[in-house]
């Protein structure tokens, strides 16, 4: 069974790109707002979350806070996406519990490596 990745981004272009790059190897579920993601999480559990930071209804920081407060998702890896490359924003994501941070536009190979690293950390490390 394929690992499930929840993608949260209010831009259809970005969700389509992520589905294209990840869809062959993973089950990708896309939602277009943080609130929609929290509702989806009431009945589903992904193996990984990829979330944009700048969204209209609720930003990625607030989503990450609420996501981590749910007991059953506190260990689910989260990768944050942003158009900003500032260290301050990255640090805030890490402090809120994100495992990784990718800057848009991202390199598809880097995306693939970050996803593998978070889904298969022990196996991935043993391949070195």
Coordinates of C-alpha atoms in Angstrom, one line a residue:
X1 CA 0.0 0.0 0.0
X2 CA 1.3 3.4 -0.9
X3 CA 2.2 6.0 1.8
X4 CA -0.4 8.8 2.0
X5 CA 0.7 12.4 1.7
X6 CA -1.6 15.3 2.6
X7 CA -0.8 18.4 0.5
X8 CA -2.2 21.8 1.7
X9 CA -1.9 24.8 -0.5
X10 CA -4.4 27.4 -1.7
X11 CA -2.8 27.5 -5.1
X12 CA -4.1 24.9 -7.6
X13 CA -0.9 25.1 -9.6
X14 CA 1.2 24.1 -6.6
X15 CA -1.1 21.2 -5.6
X16 CA -1.1 20.0 -9.2
X17 CA 2.7 20.1 -9.3
X18 CA 3.1 18.2 -6.1
X19 CA 0.6 15.6 -7.3
X20 CA 2.5 15.2 -10.5
X21 CA 5.9 14.9 -8.8
X22 CA 4.7 12.6 -6.0
X23 CA 1.7 10.7 -7.4
X24 CA 3.6 7.8 -9.0
X25 CA 5.0 6.7 -5.7
X26 CA 2.6 8.0 -3.1
X27 CA -1.1 8.5 -2.6
X28 CA -1.5 12.3 -2.7
X29 CA -4.5 14.0 -1.1
X30 CA -4.8 17.7 -1.9
X31 CA -6.8 20.2 0.1
X32 CA -6.9 24.0 -0.6
X33 CA -7.0 25.4 2.9
X34 CA -5.7 24.7 6.4
X35 CA -9.3 24.5 7.8
X36 CA -10.2 22.0 5.1
X37 CA -7.1 20.0 6.1
X38 CA -8.1 20.0 9.8
X39 CA -11.5 18.7 8.8
X40 CA -10.0 16.0 6.7
X41 CA -7.8 15.0 9.5
X42 CA -10.8 14.3 11.7
X43 CA -11.3 11.0 9.8
X44 CA -7.9 10.4 8.1
X45 CA -4.3 10.0 9.1
X46 CA -1.6 10.8 6.5
X47 CA 2.0 9.5 6.7
X48 CA 3.4 12.9 5.8
X49 CA 2.0 16.5 5.5
X50 CA 3.3 19.1 3.0
X51 CA 1.8 22.5 3.8
X52 CA 2.2 26.0 2.4
X53 CA 2.7 28.8 4.9
X54 CA 0.9 31.7 3.3
X55 CA -2.8 30.8 3.0
X56 CA -5.8 33.0 3.4
X57 CA -8.1 31.4 5.9
X58 CA -5.4 30.1 8.3
X59 CA -1.7 30.3 7.7
X60 CA 0.6 27.4 7.9
X61 CA 2.0 28.4 11.3
X62 CA -1.4 28.2 12.9
X63 CA -2.2 25.0 11.1
X64 CA 1.1 23.5 12.4
X65 CA 0.2 24.5 15.9
X66 CA -3.2 23.0 15.8
X67 CA -1.9 19.9 14.0
X68 CA 0.7 19.2 16.7
X69 CA -1.9 19.6 19.5
X70 CA -3.9 16.6 18.2
X71 CA -2.5 13.6 20.0
X72 CA -2.6 11.3 17.1
X73 CA -0.7 13.6 14.7
X74 CA 2.1 14.8 17.0
X75 CA 4.6 12.4 15.4
X76 CA 3.5 12.8 11.8
X77 CA 6.3 14.5 9.8
X78 CA 5.5 17.9 8.3
X79 CA 7.3 19.7 5.5
X80 CA 6.5 23.4 5.1
X81 CA 6.6 25.2 1.8
X82 CA 7.2 28.9 1.4
X83 CA 8.1 31.5 -1.1
X84 CA 10.3 33.1 1.6
X85 CA 13.9 31.9 2.1
X86 CA 14.5 33.8 5.4
X87 CA 16.0 32.0 8.2
X88 CA 13.6 33.5 10.7
X89 CA 10.6 31.8 9.0
X90 CA 12.4 28.5 8.8
X91 CA 13.3 28.7 12.5
X92 CA 9.7 29.4 13.4
X93 CA 8.6 26.3 11.5
X94 CA 11.1 24.1 13.3
X95 CA 10.1 25.6 16.6
X96 CA 6.4 24.7 15.9
X97 CA 7.3 21.1 15.0
X98 CA 8.1 21.0 11.3
X99 CA 10.7 18.5 10.2
X100 CA 11.7 20.3 7.0
X101 CA 11.2 23.5 5.0
X102 CA 11.3 23.9 1.2
X103 CA 11.4 27.2 -0.6
X104 CA 9.3 27.7 -3.7
X105 CA 10.1 27.2 -6.4
X106 CA 11.6 23.9 -5.3
X107 CA 13.8 21.4 -7.1
X108 CA 11.8 18.2 -7.7
X109 CA 14.8 16.0 -6.8
X110 CA 15.1 17.8 -3.5
X111 CA 11.4 17.4 -2.9
X112 CA 11.8 13.6 -3.5
X113 CA 14.7 13.3 -1.1
X114 CA 13.0 15.3 1.6
X115 CA 9.9 13.1 1.3
X116 CA 11.9 9.9 1.4
X117 CA 13.9 11.1 4.4
X118 CA 10.8 11.8 6.3
X119 CA 8.8 8.7 5.4
X120 CA 11.7 6.2 5.6
X121 CA 14.2 7.7 8.0
X122 CA 15.9 4.5 9.2
X123 CA 15.9 2.8 5.8
X124 CA 17.0 6.0 4.1
X125 CA 19.9 6.4 6.4
X126 CA 21.0 2.8 6.0
X127 CA 21.4 3.3 2.2
X128 CA 24.4 5.5 2.7

